[in-house]
Structures are given as C-alpha cells and as structure tokens.
Tab-separated table of C-alpha atoms in Angstrom:
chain	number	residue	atom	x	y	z
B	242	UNK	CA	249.675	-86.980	267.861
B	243	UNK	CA	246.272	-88.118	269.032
B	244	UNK	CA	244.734	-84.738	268.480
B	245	UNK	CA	246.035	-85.392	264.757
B	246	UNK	CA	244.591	-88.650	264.776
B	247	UNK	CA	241.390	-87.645	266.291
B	248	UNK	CA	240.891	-84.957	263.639
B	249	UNK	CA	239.694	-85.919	259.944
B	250	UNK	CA	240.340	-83.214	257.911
B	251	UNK	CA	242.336	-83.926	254.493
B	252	UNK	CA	244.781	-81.452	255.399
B	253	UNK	CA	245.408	-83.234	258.968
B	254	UNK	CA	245.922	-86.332	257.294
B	255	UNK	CA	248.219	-85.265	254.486
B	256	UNK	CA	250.162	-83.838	257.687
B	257	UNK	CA	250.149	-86.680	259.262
B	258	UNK	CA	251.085	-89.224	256.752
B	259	UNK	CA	254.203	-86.637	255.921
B	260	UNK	CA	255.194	-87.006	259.590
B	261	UNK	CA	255.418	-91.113	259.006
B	262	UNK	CA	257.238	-90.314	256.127
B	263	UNK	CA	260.374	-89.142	258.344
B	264	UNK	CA	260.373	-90.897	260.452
B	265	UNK	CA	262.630	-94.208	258.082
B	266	UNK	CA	265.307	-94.021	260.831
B	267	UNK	CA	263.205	-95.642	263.637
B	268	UNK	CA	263.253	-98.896	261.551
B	269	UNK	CA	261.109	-100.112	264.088
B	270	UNK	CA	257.469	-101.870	263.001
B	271	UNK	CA	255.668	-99.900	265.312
B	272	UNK	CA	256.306	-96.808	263.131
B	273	UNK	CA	253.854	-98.771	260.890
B	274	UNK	CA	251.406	-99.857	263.338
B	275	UNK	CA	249.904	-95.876	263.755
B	276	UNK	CA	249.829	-95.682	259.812
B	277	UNK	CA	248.257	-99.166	259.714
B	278	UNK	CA	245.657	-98.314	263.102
B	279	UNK	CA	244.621	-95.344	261.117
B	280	UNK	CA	242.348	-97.918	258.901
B	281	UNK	CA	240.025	-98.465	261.615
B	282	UNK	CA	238.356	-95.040	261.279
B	283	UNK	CA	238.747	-95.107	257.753
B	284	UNK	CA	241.747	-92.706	257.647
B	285	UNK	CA	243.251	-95.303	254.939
B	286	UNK	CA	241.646	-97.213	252.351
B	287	UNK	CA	242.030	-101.405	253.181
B	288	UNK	CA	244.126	-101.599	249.931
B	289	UNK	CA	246.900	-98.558	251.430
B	290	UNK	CA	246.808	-100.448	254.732
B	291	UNK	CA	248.510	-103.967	252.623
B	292	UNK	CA	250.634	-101.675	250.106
B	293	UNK	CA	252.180	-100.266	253.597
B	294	UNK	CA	252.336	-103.506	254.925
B	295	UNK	CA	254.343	-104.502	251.527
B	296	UNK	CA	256.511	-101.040	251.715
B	297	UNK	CA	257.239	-102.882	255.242
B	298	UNK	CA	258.577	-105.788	253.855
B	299	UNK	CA	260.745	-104.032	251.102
B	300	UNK	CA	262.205	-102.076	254.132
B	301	UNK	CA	262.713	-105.535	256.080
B	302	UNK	CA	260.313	-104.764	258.779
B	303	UNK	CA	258.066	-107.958	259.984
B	304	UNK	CA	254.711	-107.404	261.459
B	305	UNK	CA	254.014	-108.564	264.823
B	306	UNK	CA	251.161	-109.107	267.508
B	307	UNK	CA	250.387	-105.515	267.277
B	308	UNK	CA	250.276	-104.832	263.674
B	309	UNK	CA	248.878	-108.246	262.402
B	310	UNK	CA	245.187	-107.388	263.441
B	311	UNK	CA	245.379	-104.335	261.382
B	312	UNK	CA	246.654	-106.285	258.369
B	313	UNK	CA	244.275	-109.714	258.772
B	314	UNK	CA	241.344	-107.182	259.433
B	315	UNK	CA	242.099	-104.976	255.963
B	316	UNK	CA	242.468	-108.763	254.229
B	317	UNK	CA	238.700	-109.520	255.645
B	318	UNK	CA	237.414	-106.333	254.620
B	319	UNK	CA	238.755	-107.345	250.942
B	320	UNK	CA	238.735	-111.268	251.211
B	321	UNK	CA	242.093	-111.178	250.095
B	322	UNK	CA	242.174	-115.189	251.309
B	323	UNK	CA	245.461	-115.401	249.966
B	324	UNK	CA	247.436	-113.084	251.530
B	325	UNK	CA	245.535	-113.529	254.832
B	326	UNK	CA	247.036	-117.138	254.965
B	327	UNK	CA	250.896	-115.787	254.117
B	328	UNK	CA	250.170	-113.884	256.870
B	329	UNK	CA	248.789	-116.457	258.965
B	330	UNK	CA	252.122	-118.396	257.981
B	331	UNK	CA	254.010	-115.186	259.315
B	332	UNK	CA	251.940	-115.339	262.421
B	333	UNK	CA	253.220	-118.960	263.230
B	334	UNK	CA	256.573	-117.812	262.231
B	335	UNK	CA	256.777	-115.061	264.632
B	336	UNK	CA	255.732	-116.547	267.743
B	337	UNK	CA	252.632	-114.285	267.931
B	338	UNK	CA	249.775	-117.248	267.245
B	339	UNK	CA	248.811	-117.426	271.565
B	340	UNK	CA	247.926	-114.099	270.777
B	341	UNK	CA	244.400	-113.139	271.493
B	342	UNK	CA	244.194	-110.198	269.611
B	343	UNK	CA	245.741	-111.917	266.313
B	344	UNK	CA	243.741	-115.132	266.473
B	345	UNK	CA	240.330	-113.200	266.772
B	346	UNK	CA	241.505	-111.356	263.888
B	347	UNK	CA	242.486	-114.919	261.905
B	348	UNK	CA	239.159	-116.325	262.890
B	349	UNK	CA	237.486	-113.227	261.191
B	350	UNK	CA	239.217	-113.389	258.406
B	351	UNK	CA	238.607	-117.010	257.498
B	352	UNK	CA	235.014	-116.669	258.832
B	353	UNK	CA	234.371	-113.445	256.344
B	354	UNK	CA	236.274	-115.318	252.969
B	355	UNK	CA	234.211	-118.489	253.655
B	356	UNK	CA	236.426	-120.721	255.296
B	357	UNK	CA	234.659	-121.766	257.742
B	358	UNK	CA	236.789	-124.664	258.605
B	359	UNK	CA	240.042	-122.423	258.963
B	360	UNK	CA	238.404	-120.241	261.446
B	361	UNK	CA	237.238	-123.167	263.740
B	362	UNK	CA	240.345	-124.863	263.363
B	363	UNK	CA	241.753	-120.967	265.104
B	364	UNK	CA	239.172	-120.656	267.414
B	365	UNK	CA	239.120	-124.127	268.734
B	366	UNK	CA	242.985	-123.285	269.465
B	367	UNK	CA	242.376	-120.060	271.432
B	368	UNK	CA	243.650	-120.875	274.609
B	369	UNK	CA	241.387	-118.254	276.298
B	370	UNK	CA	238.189	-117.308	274.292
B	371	UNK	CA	236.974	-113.670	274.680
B	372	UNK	CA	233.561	-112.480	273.321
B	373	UNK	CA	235.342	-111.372	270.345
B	374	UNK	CA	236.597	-114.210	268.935
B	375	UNK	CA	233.265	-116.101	270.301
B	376	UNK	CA	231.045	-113.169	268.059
B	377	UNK	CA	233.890	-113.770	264.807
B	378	UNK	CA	233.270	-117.540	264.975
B	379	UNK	CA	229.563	-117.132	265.243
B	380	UNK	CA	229.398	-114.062	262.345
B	381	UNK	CA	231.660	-116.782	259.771
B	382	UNK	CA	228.808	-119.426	260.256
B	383	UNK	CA	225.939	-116.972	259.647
B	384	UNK	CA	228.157	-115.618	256.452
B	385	UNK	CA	227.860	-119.113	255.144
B	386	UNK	CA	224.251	-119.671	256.264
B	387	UNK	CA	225.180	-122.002	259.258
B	388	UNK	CA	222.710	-120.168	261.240
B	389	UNK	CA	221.857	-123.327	263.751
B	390	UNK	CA	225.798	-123.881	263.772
B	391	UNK	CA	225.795	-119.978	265.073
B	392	UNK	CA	222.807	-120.525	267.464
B	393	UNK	CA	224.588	-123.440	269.274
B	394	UNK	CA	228.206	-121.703	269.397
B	395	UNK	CA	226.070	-118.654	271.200
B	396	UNK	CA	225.079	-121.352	273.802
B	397	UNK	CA	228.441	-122.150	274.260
B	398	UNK	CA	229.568	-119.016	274.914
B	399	UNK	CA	226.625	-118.123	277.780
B	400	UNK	CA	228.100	-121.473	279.085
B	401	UNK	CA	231.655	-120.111	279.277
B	402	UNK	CA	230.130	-117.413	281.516
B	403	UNK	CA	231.001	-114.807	279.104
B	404	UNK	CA	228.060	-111.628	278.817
B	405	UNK	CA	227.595	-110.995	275.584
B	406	UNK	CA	228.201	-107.657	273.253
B	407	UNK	CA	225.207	-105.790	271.607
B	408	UNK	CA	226.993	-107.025	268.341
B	409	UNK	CA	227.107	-110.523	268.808
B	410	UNK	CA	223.382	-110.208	270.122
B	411	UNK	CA	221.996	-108.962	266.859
B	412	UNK	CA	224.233	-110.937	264.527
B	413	UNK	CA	222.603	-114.420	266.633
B	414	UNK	CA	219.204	-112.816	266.510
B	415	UNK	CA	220.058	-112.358	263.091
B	416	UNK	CA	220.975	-115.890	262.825
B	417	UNK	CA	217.118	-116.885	264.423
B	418	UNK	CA	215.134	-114.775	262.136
B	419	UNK	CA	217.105	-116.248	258.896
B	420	UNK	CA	215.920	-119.684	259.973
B	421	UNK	CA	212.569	-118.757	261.572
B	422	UNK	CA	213.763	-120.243	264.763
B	423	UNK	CA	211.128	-118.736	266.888
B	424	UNK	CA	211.992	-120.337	269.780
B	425	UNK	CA	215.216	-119.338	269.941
B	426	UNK	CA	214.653	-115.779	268.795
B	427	UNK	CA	212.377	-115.756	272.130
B	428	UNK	CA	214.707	-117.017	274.320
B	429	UNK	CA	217.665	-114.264	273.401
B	430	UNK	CA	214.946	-111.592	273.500
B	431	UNK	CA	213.828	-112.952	277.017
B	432	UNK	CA	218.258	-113.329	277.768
B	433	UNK	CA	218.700	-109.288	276.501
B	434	UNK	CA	215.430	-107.901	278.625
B	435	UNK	CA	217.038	-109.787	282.044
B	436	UNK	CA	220.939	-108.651	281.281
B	437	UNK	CA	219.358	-104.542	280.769
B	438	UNK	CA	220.857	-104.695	277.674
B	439	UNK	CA	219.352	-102.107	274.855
B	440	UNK	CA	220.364	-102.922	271.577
C-alpha cells in the first residue's frame, strides 16, 4: 500500500481509489482515513476529501481523532467556516477535543477563515501546546494583520521552551517586515543565527 501511495501516477491512483472502493465491509472509519490522508500530497482535491467525509456519514461512519485533521485541514484550505464548526461540534461530541492533533487543526481552521477569536478560544484550551498549534495561532493573527499580536505569541512560545520550526520562523519574520518592526526582525535574525537554523 505505501508504495501505491508513494507513487503519483493517474493510473496508481485510479487503482488505488478502486481498492477503497471494496473494501464497504470493514465499516470501520479508518477505511476513510487513507482516502482522506491522501489530500495531503494532493492525491485528492479539498472538495473530494468533504464529499468522502459526507459518503461517511450516509454510510453511518463518524470521524474521529484520526480523521478530523484531514477534514478541518481540507475546510481551511476552502474556508468552508461552516462546516468546520459542525465539525468542531462533532469533535466535542466524540470525546476527541484533548486531542492535540485535532485542536491544532481547529485553531488553523478558525485562524485561516478569520476567526481569530475561535482559534484563541482552542488554543488557550490546549492542555499541552506543541509548536504546531503555537505557529497556527501565530499564522491566524498575521492572516488578519495582527502582526504585533503574532510577535508577542512568538515570545510566548520561546518562553514555553519550545525551539521553533523554519515555518513559524518566516511566517513571524513575516509578521516584522509587515509592520517594519526592525527591532524585532533583528532580534529573530540574531535568535535563528545562534539556534544553526537555515531557513
């Protein structure tokens, strides 16, 4: 299966999506969850990842901690808002909202759709912060232009301890150079050259 997966020829992936197609009798949502994972290298379009997600429903399968990312990242990618918050509701519902993995994912997709609010509200409950949610809740305030907002949650997260990713580096330099914050453009620059980190 992985060399299928790893492969992206047209004629792979018709295979491939056949294969999902037989396999009904699992009835089990992680059938879904390699036909929804798919997405992330562009194997599906975002809108075949939430009709699959809907062909889930119809079959009475619920999502869970493992296929929620993949659904709450395709709803970012098309700020579908509204069915990012069913889902959200379905999150709660299933037990699965202590989940890292899903609340990085919320906090993205409220970020990216402009709510702002939302995302903090599911970051500040994120028992144990990683450096991805830290870099979604610092990419939704530079969406909205919150730049300084993004500059001081970056503090916070050096504070935590927590080294950060080559991503979230250039989205908070990104976040200086928007507001001409020299100063604090400097300072990351200084922070990258003493961490090693090439960007």
């Amino acid at each position: 299966m992985s060399s299928l997966i790893l492969n992206k020829s047209a004629d792979i992936k018709t295979r491939l999506f056949q294969g999902f197609d037989s396999l009904k009798h699992l009835k089990h949502v992680h059938a879904a969850l390699l036909r929804l994972g798919l997405d992330e290298d562009t194997y599906l379009l975002n809108k075949e990842s939430i009709e699959t997600y809907h062909s889930m429903r119809k079959e009475g399968l619920s999502p869970d901690s493992f296929t929620f990312p993949f659904l709450l990242k395709a709803c970012a990618r098309l700020f579908d808002s509204k069915l990012g918050m069913k889902l959200h509701g379905l999150v709660v519902k299933a037990g699965c909202e202590s989940d890292a993995f899903v609340n990085t994912s919320l906090v993205s997709l409220y970020g990216k759709c402009g709510f702002v609010d939302y995302a903090f509200k599911v970051f500040d409950d994120i028992p144990e912060k990683n450096v991805a949610s830290w870099t979604a809740i610092i990419s939704g305030y530079i969406g909205i232009g919150k730049c300084r907002e993004a500059i001081d949650m970056f503090r916070r997260l050096l504070g935590m301890g927590l080294r950060p990713d080559s991503f979230s580096l250039v989205r908070v330099l990104a976040a200086c150079t928007r507001i001409g914050d020299l100063r604090s453009g400097e300072w990351i620059d200084d922070y990258i050259t003493e961490i090693g980190m090439r960007l």
